[in-house]
mmCIF file with all atom_site columns, C-alpha atoms in Angstrom:
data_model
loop_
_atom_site.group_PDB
_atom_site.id
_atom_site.type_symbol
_atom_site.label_atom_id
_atom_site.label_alt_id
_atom_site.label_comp_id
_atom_site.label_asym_id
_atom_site.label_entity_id
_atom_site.label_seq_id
_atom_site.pdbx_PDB_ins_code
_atom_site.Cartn_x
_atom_site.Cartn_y
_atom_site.Cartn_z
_atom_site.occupancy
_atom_site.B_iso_or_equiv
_atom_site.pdbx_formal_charge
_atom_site.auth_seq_id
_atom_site.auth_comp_id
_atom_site.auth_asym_id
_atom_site.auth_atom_id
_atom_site.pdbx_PDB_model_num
ATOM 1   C CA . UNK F 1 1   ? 0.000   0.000   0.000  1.00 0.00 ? 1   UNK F CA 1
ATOM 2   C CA . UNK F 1 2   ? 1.397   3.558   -1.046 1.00 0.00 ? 2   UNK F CA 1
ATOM 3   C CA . UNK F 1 3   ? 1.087   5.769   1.496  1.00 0.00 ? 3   UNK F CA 1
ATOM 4   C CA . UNK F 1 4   ? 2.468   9.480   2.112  1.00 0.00 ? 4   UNK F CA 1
ATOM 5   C CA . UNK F 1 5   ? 1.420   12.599  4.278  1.00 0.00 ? 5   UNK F CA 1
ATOM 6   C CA . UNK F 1 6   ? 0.029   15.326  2.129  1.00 0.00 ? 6   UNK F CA 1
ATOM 7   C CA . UNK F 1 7   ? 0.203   18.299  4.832  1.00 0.00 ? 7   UNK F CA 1
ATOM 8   C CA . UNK F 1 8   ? -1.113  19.996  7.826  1.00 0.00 ? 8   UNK F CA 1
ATOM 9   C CA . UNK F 1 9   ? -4.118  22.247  7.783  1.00 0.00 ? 9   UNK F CA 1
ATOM 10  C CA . UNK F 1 10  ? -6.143  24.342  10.551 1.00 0.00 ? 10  UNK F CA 1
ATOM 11  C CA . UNK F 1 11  ? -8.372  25.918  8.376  1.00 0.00 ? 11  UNK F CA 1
ATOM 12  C CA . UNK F 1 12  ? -10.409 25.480  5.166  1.00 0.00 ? 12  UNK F CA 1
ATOM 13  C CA . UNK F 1 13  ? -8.469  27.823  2.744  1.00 0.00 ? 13  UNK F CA 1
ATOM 14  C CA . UNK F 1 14  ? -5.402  25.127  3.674  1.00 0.00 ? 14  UNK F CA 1
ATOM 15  C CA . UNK F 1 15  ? -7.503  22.264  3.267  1.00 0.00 ? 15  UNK F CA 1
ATOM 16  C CA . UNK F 1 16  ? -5.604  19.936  0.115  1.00 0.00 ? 16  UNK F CA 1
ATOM 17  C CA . UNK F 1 17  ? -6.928  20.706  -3.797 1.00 0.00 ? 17  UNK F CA 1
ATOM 18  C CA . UNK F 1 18  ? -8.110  17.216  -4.525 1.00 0.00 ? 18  UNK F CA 1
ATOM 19  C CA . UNK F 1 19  ? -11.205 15.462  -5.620 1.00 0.00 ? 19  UNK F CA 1
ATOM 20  C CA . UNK F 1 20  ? -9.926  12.298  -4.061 1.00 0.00 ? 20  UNK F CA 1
ATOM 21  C CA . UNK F 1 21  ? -12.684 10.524  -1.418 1.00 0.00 ? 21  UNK F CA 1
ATOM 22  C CA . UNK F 1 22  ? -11.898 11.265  2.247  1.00 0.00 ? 22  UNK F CA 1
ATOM 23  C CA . UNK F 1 23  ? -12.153 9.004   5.406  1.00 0.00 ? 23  UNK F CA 1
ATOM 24  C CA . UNK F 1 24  ? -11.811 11.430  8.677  1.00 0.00 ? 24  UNK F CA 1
ATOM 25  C CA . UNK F 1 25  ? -10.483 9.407   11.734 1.00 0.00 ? 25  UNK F CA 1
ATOM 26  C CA . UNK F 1 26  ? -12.012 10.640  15.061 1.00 0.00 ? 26  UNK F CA 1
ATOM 27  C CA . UNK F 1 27  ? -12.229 9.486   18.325 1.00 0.00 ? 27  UNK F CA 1
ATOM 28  C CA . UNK F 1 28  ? -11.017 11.205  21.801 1.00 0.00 ? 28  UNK F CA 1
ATOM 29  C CA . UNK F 1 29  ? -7.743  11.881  22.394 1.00 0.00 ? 29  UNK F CA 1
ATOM 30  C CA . UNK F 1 30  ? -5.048  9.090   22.813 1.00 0.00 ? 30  UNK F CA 1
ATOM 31  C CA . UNK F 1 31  ? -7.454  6.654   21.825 1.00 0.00 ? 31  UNK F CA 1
ATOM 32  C CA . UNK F 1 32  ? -5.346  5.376   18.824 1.00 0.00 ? 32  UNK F CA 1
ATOM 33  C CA . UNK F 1 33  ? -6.445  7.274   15.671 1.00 0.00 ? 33  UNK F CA 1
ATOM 34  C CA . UNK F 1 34  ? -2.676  7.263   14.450 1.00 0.00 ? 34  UNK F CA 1
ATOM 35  C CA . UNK F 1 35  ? -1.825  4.021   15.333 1.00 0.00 ? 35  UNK F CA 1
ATOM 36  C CA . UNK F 1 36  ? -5.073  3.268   13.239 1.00 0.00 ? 36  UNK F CA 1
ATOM 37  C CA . UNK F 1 37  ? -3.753  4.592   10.656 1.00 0.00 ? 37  UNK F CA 1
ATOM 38  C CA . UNK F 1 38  ? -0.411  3.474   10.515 1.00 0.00 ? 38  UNK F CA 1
ATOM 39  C CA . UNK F 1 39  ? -1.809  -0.163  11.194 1.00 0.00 ? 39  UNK F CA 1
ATOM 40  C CA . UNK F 1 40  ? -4.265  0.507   8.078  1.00 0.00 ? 40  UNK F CA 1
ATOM 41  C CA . UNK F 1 41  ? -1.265  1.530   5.512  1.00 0.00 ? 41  UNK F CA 1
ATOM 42  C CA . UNK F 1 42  ? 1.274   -1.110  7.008  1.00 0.00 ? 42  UNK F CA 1
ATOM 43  C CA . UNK F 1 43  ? 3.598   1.638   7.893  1.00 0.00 ? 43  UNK F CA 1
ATOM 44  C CA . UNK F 1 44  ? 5.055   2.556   11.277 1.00 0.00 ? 44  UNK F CA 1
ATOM 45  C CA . UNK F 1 45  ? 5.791   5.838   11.651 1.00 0.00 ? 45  UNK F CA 1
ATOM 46  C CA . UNK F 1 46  ? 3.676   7.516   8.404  1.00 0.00 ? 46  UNK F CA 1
ATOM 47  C CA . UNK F 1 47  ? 1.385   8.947   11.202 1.00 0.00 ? 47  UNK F CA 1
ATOM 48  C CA . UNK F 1 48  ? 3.830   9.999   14.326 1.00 0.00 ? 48  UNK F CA 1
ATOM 49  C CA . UNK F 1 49  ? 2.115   8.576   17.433 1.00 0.00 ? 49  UNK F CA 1
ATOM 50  C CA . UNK F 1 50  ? 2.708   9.593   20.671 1.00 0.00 ? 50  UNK F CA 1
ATOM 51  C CA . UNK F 1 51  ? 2.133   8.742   24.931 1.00 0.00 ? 51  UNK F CA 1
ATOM 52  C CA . UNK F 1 52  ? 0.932   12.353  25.743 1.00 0.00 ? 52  UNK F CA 1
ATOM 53  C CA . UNK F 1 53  ? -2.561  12.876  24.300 1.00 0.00 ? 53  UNK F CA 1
ATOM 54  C CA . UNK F 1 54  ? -3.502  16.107  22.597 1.00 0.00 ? 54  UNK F CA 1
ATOM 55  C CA . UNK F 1 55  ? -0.167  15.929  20.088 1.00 0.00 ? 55  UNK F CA 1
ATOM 56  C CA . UNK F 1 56  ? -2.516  15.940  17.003 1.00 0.00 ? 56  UNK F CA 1
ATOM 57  C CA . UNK F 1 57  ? -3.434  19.590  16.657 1.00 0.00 ? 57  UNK F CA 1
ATOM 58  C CA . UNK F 1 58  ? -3.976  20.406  13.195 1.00 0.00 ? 58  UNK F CA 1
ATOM 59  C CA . UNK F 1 59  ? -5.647  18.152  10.537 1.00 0.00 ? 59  UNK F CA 1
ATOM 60  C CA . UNK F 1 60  ? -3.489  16.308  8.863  1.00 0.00 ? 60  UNK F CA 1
ATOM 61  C CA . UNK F 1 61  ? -3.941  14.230  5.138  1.00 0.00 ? 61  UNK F CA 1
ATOM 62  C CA . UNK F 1 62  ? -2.300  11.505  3.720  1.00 0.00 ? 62  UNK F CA 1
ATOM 63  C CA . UNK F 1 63  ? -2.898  10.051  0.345  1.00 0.00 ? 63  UNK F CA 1
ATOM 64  C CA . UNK F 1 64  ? -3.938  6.291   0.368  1.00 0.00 ? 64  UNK F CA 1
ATOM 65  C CA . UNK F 1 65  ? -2.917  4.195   -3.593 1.00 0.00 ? 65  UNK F CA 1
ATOM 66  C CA . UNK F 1 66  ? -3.633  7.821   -4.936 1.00 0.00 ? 66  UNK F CA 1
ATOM 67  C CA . UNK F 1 67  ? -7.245  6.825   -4.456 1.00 0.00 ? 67  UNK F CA 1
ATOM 68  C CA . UNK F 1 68  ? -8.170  7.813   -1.084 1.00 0.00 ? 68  UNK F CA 1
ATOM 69  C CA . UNK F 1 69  ? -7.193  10.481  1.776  1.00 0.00 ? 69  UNK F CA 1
ATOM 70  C CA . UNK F 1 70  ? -6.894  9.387   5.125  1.00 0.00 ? 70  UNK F CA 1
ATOM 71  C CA . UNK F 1 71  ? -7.808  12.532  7.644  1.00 0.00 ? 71  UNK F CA 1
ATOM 72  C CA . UNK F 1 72  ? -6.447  12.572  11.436 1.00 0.00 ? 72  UNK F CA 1
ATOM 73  C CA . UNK F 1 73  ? -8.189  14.912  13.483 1.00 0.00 ? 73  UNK F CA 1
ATOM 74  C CA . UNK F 1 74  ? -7.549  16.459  16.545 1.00 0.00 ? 74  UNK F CA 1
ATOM 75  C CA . UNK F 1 75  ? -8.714  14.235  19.424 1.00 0.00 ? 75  UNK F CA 1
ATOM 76  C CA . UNK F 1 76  ? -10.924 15.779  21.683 1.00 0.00 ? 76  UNK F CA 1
ATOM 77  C CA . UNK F 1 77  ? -12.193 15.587  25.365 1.00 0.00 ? 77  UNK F CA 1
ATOM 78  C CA . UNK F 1 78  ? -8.364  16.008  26.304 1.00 0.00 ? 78  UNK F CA 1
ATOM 79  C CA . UNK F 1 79  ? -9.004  18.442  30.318 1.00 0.00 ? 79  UNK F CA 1
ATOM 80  C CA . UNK F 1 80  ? -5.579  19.509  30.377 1.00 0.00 ? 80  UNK F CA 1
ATOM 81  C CA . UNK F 1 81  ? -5.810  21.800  27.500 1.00 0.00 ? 81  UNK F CA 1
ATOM 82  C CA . UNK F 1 82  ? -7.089  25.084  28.166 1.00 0.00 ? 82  UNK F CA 1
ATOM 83  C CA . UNK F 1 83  ? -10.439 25.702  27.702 1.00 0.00 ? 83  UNK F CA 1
ATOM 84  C CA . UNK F 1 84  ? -9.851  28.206  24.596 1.00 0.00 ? 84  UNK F CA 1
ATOM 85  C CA . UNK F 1 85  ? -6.960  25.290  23.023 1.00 0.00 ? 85  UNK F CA 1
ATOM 86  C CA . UNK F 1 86  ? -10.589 22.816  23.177 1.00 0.00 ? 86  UNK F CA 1
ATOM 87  C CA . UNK F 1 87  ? -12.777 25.625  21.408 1.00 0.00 ? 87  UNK F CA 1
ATOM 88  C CA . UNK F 1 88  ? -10.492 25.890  18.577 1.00 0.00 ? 88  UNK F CA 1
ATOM 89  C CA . UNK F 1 89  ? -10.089 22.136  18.074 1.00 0.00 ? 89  UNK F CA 1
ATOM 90  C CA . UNK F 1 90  ? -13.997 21.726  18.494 1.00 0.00 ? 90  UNK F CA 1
ATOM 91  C CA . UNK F 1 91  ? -14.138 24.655  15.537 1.00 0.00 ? 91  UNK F CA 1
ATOM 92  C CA . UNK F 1 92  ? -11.248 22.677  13.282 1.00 0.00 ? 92  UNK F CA 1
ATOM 93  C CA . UNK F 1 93  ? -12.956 19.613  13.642 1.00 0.00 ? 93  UNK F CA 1
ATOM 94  C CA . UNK F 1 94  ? -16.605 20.774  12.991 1.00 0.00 ? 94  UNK F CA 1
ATOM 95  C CA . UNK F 1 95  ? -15.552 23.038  9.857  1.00 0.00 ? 95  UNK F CA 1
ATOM 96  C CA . UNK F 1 96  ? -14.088 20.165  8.593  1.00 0.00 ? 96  UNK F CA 1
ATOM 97  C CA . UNK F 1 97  ? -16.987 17.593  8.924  1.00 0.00 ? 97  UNK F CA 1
ATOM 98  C CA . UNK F 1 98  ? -19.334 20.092  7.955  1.00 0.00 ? 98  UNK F CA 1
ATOM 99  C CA . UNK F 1 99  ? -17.999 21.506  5.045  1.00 0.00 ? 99  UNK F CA 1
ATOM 100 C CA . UNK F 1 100 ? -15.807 19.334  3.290  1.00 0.00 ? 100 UNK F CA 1
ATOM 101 C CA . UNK F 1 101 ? -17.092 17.991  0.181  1.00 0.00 ? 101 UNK F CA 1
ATOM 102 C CA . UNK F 1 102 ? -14.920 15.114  -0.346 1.00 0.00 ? 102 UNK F CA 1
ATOM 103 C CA . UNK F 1 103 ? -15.710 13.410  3.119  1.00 0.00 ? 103 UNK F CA 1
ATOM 104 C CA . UNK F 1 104 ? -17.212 9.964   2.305  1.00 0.00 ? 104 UNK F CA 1
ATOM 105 C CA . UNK F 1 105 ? -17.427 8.681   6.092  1.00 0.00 ? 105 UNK F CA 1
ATOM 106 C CA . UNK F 1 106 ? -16.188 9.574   9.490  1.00 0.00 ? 106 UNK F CA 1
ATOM 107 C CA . UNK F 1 107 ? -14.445 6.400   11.547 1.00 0.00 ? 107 UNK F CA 1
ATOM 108 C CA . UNK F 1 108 ? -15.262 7.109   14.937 1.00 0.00 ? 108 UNK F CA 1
ATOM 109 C CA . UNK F 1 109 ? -13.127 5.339   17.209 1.00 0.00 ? 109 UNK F CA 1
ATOM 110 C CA . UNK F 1 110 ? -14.030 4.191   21.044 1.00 0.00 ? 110 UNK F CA 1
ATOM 111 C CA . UNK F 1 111 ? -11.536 2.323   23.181 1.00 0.00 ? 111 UNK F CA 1
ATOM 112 C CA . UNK F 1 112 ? -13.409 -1.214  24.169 1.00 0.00 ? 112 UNK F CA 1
ATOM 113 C CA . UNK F 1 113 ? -11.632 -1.276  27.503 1.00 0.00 ? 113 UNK F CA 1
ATOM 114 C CA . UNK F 1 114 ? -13.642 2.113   28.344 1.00 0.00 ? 114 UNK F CA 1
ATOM 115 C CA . UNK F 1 115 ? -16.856 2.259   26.243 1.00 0.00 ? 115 UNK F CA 1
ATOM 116 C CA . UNK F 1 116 ? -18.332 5.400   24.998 1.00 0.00 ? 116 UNK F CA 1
ATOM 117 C CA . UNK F 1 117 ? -17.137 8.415   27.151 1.00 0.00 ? 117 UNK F CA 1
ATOM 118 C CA . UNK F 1 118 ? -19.382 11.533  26.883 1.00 0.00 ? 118 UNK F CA 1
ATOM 119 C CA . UNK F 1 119 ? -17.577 12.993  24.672 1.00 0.00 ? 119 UNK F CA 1
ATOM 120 C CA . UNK F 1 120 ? -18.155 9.780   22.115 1.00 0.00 ? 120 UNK F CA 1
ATOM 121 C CA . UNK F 1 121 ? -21.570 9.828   23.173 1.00 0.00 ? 121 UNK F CA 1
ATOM 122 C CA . UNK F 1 122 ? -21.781 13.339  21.721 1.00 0.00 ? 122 UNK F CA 1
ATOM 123 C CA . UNK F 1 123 ? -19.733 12.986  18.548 1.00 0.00 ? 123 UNK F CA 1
ATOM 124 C CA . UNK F 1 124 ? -22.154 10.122  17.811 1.00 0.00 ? 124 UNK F CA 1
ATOM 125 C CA . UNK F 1 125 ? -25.433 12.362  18.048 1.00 0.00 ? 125 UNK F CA 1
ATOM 126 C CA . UNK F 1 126 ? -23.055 15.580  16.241 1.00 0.00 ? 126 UNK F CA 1
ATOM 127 C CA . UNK F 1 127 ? -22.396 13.054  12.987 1.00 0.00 ? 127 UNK F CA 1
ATOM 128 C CA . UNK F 1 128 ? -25.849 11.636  13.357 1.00 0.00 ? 128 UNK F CA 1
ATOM 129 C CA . UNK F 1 129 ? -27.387 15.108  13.531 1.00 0.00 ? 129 UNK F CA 1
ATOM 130 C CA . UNK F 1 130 ? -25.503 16.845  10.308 1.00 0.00 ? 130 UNK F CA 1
ATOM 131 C CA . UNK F 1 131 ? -26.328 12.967  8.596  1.00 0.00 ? 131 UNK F CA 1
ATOM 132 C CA . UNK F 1 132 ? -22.373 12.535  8.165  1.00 0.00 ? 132 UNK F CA 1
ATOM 133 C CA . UNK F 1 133 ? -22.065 8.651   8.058  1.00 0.00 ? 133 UNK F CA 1
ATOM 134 C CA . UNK F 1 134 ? -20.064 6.916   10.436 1.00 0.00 ? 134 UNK F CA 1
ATOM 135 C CA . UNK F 1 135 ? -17.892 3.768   11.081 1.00 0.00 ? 135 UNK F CA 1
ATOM 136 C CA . UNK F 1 136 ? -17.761 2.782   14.949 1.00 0.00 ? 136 UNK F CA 1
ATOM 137 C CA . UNK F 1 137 ? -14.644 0.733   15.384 1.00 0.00 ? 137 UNK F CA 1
ATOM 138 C CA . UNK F 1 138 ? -13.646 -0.546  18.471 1.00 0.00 ? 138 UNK F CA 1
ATOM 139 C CA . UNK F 1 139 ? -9.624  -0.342  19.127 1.00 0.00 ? 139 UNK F CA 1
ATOM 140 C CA . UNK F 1 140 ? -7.468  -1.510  21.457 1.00 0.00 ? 140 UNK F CA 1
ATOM 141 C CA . UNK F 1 141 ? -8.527  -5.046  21.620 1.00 0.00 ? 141 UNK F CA 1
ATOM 142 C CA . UNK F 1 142 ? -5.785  -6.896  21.936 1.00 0.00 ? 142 UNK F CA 1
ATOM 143 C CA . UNK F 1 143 ? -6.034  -5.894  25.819 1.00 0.00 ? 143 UNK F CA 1
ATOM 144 C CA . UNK F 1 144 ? -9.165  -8.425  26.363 1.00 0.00 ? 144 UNK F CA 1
ATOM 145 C CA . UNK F 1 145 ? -10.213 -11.801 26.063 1.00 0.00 ? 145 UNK F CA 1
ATOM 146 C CA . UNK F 1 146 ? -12.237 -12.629 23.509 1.00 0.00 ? 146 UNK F CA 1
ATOM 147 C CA . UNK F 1 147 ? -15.202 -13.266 26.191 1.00 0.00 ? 147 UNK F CA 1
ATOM 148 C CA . UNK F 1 148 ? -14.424 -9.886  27.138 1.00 0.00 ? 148 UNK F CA 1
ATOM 149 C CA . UNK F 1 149 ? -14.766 -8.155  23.892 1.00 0.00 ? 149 UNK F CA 1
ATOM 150 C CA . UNK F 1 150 ? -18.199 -9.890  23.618 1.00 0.00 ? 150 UNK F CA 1
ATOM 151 C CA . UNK F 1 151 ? -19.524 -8.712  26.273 1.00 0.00 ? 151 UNK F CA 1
ATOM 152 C CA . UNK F 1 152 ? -18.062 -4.791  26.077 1.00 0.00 ? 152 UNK F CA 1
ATOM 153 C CA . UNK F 1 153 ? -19.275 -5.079  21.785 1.00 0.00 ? 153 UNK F CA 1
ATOM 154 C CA . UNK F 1 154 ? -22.977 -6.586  23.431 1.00 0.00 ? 154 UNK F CA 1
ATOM 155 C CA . UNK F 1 155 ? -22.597 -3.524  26.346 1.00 0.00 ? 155 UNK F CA 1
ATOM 156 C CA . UNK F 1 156 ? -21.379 -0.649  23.653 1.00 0.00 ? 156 UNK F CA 1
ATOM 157 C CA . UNK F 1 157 ? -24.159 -1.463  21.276 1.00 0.00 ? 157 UNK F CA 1
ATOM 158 C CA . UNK F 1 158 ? -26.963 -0.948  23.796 1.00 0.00 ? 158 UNK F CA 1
ATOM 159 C CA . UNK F 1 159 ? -25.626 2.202   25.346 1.00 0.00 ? 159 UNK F CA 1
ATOM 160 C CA . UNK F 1 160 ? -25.030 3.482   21.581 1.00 0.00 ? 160 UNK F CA 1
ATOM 161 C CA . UNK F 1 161 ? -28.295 2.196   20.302 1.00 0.00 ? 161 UNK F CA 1
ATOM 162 C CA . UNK F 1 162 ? -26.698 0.898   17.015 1.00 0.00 ? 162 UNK F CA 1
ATOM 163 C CA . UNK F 1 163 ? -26.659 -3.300  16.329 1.00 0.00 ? 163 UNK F CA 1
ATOM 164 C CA . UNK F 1 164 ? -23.950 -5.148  16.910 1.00 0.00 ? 164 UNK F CA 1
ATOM 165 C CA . UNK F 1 165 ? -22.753 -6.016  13.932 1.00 0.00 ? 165 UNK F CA 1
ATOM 166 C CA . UNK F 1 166 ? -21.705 -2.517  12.994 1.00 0.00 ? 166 UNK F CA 1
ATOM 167 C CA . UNK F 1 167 ? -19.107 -2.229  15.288 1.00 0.00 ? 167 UNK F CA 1
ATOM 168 C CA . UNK F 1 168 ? -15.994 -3.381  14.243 1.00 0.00 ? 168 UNK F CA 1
ATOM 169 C CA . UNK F 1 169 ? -13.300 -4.753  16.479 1.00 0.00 ? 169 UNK F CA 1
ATOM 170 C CA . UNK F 1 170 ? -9.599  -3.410  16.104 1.00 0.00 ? 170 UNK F CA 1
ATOM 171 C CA . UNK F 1 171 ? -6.475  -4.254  17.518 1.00 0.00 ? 171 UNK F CA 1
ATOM 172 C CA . UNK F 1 172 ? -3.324  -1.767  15.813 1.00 0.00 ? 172 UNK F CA 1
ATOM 173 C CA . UNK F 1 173 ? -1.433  -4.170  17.226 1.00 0.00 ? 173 UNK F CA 1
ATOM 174 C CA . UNK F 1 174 ? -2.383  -7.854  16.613 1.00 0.00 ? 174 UNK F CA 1
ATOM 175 C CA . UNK F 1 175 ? -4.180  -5.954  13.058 1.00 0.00 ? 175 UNK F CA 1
ATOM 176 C CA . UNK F 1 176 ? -7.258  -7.700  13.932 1.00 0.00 ? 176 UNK F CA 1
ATOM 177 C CA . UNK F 1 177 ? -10.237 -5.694  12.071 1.00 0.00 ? 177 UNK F CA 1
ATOM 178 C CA . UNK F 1 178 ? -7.673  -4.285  9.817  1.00 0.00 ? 178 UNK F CA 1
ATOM 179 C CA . UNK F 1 179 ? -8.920  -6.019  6.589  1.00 0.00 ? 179 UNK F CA 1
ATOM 180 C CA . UNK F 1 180 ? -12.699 -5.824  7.737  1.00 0.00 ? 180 UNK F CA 1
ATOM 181 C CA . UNK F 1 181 ? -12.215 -2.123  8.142  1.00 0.00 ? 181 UNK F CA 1
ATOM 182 C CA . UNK F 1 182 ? -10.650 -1.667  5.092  1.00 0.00 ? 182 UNK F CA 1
ATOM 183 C CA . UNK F 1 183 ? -13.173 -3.244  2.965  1.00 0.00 ? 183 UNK F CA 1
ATOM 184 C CA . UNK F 1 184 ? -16.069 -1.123  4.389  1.00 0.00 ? 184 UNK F CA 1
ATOM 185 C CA . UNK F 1 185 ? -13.667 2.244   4.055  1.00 0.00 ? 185 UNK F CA 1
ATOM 186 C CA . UNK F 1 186 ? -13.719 1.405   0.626  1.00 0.00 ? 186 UNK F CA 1
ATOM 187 C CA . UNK F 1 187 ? -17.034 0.453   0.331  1.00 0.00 ? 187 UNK F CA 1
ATOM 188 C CA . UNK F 1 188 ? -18.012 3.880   1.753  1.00 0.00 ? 188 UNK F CA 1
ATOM 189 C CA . UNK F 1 189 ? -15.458 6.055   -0.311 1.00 0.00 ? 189 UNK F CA 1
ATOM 190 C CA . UNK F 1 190 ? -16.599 4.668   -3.712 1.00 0.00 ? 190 UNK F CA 1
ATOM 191 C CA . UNK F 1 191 ? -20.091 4.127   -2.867 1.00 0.00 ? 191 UNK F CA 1
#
């Protein structure tokens, strides 16, 4: 898979000229949207991942095969940002989902150890609100049992209201989900 980082943008005039199909990658901060990514493209270190949460400030794109872009948000519900820092990554992150045209899907990612925080819980309703379609993929599962992840999949679909089987299970370590992700992100960008 060819894979390479296009640039950084914080507002739309920056935004990449391109007509290609984008997937946006949200999900709370340090819950593994760049290790997502890199796990996705087979590549360690195309997206630089880090301990401290809040590192991803600006949007950033990479082109996928010259077919699709990848787009890392900011994370969000990160307290030890000031309160101004989380306005301005609330107002990157909506201008983005609202008004870019080439968004095909949002993947909105929810650590399976933790379940939907509040903040998820409100992304959710956001994306279902402004009818911006959206990919719930559980990460970090290679830190359960598989009797585990059934029951936190069974506990995360009630609380979210969605079924089940929509919820896909990701480990950017072990890559499990990887290929079942893939195949819906493409499903979604050329649909």
């Amino acid at each position: 898979m060819k894979a390479e980082f296009i640039k950084s943008a914080f507002f739309e005039k920056d935004y990449p000229n391109t007509e290609l199909p984008e997937i946006a990658f949200v999900g709370r901060s340090n819950v593994g949207k760049s290790s997502m990514i890199n796990a996705l493209t087979n590549r360690k270190k195309l997206v630089k991942v880090s301990k401290k949460p809040g590192k991803t400030r600006a949007i950033n794109f990479f082109n996928i095969n010259n077919k699709i872009i990848f787009v890392d948000l900011p994370g969000y519900g990160y307290a030890k940002v000031s309160k101004k820092e989380q306005e301005k990554w609330k107002f990157i992150i909506e201008t983005y989902l609202l008004k870019r045209t080439q968004l095909k899907c949002v993947v909105l990612i929810i650590d399976i150890r933790i379940g939907p925080t509040k903040d998820d819980m409100m992304m959710l309703e956001w994306l279902e609100a402004y009818s911006v379609d959206a990919i719930i993929v559980l990460t970090k599962s290679d830190k359960l049992s598989n009797n585990k992840i059934a029951k936190q999949k069974r506990d995360i679909s009630i609380k979210l209201g969605v079924d089940e089987k929509k919820l896909v299970t990701f480990s950017s370590v072990t890559k499990r989900g990887r290929d079942e992700l893939l195949q819906i992100i493409e499903e979604k960008a050329f649909s």
